[in-house]
Each structure stands twice: as C-alpha cells, then as structure tokens.
Coordinates of C-alpha atoms in Angstrom, one line a residue:
X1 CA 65.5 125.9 80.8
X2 CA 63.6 126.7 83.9
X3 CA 66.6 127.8 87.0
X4 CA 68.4 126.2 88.4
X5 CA 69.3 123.4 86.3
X6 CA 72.6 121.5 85.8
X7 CA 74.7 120.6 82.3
X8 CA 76.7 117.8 81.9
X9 CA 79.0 118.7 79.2
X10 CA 80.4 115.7 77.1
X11 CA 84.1 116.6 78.2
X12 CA 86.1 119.0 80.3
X13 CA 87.1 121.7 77.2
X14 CA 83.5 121.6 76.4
X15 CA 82.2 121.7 80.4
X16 CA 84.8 125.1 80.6
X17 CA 83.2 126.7 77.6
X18 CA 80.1 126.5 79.0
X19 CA 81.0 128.0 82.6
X20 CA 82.4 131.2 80.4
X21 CA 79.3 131.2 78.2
X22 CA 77.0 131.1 81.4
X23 CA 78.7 133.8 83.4
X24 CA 78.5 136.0 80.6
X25 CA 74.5 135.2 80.2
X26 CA 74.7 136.9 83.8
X27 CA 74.0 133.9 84.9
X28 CA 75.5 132.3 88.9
X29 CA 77.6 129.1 88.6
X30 CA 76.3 127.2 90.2
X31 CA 73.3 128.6 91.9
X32 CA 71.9 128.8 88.7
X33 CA 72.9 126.4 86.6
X34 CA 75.4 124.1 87.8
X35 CA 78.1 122.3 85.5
X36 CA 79.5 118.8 85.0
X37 CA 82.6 117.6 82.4
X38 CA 84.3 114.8 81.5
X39 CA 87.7 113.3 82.0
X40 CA 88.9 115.2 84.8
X41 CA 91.7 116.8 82.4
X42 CA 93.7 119.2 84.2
X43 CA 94.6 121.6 82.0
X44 CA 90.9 122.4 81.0
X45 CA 90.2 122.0 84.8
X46 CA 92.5 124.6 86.5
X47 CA 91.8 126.9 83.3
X48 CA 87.8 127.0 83.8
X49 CA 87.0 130.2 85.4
X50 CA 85.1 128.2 88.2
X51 CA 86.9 125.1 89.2
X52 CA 84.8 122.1 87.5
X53 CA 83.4 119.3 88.8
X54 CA 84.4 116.2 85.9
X55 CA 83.6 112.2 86.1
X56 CA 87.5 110.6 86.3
X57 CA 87.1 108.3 82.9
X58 CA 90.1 106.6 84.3
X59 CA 92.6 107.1 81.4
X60 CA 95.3 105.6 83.2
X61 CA 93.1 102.1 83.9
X62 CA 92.5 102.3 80.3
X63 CA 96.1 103.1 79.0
X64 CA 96.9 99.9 80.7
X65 CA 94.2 97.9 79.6
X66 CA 94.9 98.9 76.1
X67 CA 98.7 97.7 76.6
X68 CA 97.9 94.2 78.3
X69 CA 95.5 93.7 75.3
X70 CA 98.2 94.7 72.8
X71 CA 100.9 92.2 74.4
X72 CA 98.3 89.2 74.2
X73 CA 97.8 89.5 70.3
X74 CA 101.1 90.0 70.1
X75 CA 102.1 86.9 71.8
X76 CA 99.6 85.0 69.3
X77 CA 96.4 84.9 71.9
X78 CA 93.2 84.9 71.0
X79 CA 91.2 88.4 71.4
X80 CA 88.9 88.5 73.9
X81 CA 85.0 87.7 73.2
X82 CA 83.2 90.4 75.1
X83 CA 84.2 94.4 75.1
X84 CA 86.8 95.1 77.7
X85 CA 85.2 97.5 80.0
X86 CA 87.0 99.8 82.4
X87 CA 85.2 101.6 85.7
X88 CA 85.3 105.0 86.0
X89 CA 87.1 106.6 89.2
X90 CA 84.1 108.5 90.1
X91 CA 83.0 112.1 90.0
X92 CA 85.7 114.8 91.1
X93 CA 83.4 117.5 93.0
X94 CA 84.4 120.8 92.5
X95 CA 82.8 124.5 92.9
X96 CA 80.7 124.0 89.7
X97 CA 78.5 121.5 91.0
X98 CA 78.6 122.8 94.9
X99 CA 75.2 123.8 94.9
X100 CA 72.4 122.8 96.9
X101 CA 68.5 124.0 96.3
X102 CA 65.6 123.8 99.3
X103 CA 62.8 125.7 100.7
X104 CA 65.2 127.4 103.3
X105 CA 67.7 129.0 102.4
X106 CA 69.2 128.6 105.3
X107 CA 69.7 125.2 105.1
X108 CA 70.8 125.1 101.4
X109 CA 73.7 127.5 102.8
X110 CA 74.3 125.7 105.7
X111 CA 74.6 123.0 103.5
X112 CA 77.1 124.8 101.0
X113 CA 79.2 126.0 103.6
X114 CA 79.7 122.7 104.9
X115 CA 80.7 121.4 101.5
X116 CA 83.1 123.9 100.7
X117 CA 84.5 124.4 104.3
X118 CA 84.3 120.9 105.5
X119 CA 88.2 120.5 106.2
X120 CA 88.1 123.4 109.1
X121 CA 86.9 122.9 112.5
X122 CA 83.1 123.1 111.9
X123 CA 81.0 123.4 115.1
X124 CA 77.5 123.0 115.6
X125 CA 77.1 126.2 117.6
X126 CA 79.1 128.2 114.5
X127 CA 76.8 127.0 111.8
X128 CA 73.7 127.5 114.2
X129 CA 74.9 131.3 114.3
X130 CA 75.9 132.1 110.6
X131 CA 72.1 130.8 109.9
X132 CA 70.3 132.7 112.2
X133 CA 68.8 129.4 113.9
X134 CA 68.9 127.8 116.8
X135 CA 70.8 125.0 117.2
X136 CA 68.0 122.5 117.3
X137 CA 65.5 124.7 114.0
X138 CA 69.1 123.9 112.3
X139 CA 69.4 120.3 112.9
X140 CA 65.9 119.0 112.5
X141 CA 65.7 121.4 109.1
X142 CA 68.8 119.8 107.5
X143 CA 67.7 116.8 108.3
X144 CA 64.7 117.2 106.8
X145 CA 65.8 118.3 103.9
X146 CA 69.2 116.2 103.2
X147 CA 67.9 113.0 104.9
X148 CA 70.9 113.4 107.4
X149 CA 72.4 114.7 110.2
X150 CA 75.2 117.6 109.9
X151 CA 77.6 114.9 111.3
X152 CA 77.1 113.1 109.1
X153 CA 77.3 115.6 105.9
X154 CA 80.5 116.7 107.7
X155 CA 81.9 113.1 107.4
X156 CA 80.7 112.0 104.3
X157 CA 82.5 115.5 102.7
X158 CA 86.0 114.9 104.7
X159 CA 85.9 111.0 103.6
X160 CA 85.3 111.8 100.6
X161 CA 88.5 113.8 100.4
X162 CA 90.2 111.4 102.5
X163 CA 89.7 108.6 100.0
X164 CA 90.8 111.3 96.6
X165 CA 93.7 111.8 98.7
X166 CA 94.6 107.9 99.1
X167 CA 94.0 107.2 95.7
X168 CA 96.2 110.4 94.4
X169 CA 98.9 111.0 96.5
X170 CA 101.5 109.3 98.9
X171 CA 100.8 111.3 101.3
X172 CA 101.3 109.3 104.7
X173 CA 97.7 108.8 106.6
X174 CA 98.5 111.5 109.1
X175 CA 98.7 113.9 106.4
X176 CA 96.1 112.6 105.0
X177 CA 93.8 113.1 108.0
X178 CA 95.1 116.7 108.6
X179 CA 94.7 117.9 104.9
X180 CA 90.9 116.1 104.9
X181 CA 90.0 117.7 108.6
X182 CA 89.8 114.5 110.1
X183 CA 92.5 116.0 112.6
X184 CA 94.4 112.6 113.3
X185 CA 95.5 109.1 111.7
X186 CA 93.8 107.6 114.3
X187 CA 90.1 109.0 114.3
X188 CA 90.3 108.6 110.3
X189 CA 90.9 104.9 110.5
X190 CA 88.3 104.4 113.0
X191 CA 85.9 106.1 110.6
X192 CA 87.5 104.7 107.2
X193 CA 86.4 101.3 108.8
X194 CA 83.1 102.0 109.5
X195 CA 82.7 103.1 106.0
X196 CA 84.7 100.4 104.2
X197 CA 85.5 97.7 106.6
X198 CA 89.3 98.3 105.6
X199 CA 91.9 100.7 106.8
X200 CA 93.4 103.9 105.1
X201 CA 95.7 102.5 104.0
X202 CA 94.3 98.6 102.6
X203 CA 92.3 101.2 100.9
X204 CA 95.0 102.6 99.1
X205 CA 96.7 99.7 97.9
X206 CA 93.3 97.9 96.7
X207 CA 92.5 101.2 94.8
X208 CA 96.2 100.8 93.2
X209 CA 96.2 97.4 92.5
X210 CA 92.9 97.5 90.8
X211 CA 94.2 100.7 88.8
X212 CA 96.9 98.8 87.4

C-alpha cells in the first residue's frame, strides 16, 4: 500500500500484532502507517509497543443488556422482535492514530504537537516559534489545512479528554479540568455548555445512566 495509510485491525490483540510487525518492516507508527483496534482491551492496549488507538465496543452496555434480556425470558416474557443493538462508546485516541498528513510540514507538526501536548499551557507565540512561522503564516496555514482555528483544535483535544475523563472516573470536575488542561471547574463548564448544552457533570450522569 502506497504511505501513509492507516489499518483497522478487527480487535485490539490483532491491532498490537500489527504495530510489532510494522516497526519491524522499518516502518514509523504512525507517520507511516497509522493503526486502529477494537474493544479498547487493556491488557492488549498497555502491552502494544505504541499505545493504540481502539473503538470502545461497550462491553459493559452489552454485559447488561445481555442480563436484562436473560431476566425477561426468564420471567416468561416474550423475546424481543428486532436485534437488540448497543452504541459504541466511541474511539479511544491514542499515539497509533496521532498522525496528521499536509503539504506543510509544519502544520502537520503543529498539528501533532497540539494533539499530543494539548493538556499543557499551549501558547500561540510557542507554537509560532517551534514552526519557524510567524504567528499569522501559522494561523491562516492551519486553518487552511484543518478547517479550524488552533483554538479551536486546542479545545476540541482538551474536551475530548474532559468528556473520557467524566465517563471513566469520579474524578470531581476540578480535577477533571486540571488533568484535561482546561485549568479550572469553572472555564470547563462554560465550554462543556457550549458544546453540549449540559454541564460537566449532567454529562456524567446521562453518560452513566445510559450505560446501564
């Protein structure tokens, strides 16, 4: 296959495997090829020799699925008529997918950096220097090429780990905003509303609700 490319493997052991097999080709995950699994297991996970990205199946939603259905024919119900379908959790970005291809390579790693570093204090100025640009070259380039500012990349990415922290910890909102780079409860419930319409922490319990 013509480079770079991506893999989605059909589950984590597999999506592993194929990280080991890559590097050993000589070949850069995931500049090269990036790499996708399935069923965000964590053994498998923590033991791939770059940390994988993998789609959360939602075992848990469907452990408990499986159970309801088990009590209803059990208490004489009928079975249902269509297939029970349960909603994946989402994808679970990690280093194997944190790749990000343009003209510039500047921009793709301005755009890497941001990704990976998005929970420390990420100024303007900083990023404008590591790229050898000025400020403005930088910000009408990654526009150009993402389709957004670098405020806005910057929020997405710390959202984004705001709302995997809500729905996989107890960590209190403060924490929450601290570990994500969001800096204080306050400034990530004014932004968790603009995203959602709900705060932090309605966000949580919806997630956990539905779960169940």
């Amino acid at each position: 296959m013509p480079k770079p490319c991506a893999i989605m493997a059909e589950d984590d052991r597999c999506g592993a495997q194929i990280i080991r097999l890559a590097l050993d080709a000589g070949l850069r995950v995931p500049v090269d090829v990036a790499i996708i699994g399935c069923d965000n297991h964590q053994p498998d996970v923590n033991l791939s020799p770059v940390p994988l990205t993998s789609v959360d199946s939602n075992l848990r939603g469907m452990g408990y699925a499986a159970a309801d259905l088990l009590q209803r024919l059990m208490s004489g119900r009928p079975p249902p008529v269509a297939p029970i379908v349960i909603a994946p959790h989402g994808v679970i970005e990690r280093t194997s997918t944190a790749a990000f291809v343009c003209a510039d390579k500047r921009i793709a790693a301005t755009v890497r950096r941001i990704r990976r570093d998005f929970a420390e204090p990420l100024a303007v100025g900083t990023l404008a220097r590591e790229a050898a640009m000025c400020v403005r070259a930088l910000q009408t380039g990654f526009k150009a090429a993402t389709g957004h500012s670098l405020r806005d990349e910057l929020i997405r990415c710390r959202l984004t780990c705001a709302e995997r922290l809500l729905e996989d910890t107890d960590l209190k909102i403060q924490a929450v905003a601290i570990e994500c780079g969001l800096g204080d409860a306050k400034s990530l419930t004014r932004f968790f509303h603009q995203k959602h319409q709900r705060t932090p922490n309605a966000y949580r319990q919806a997630f956990r609700s539905k779960s169940l």
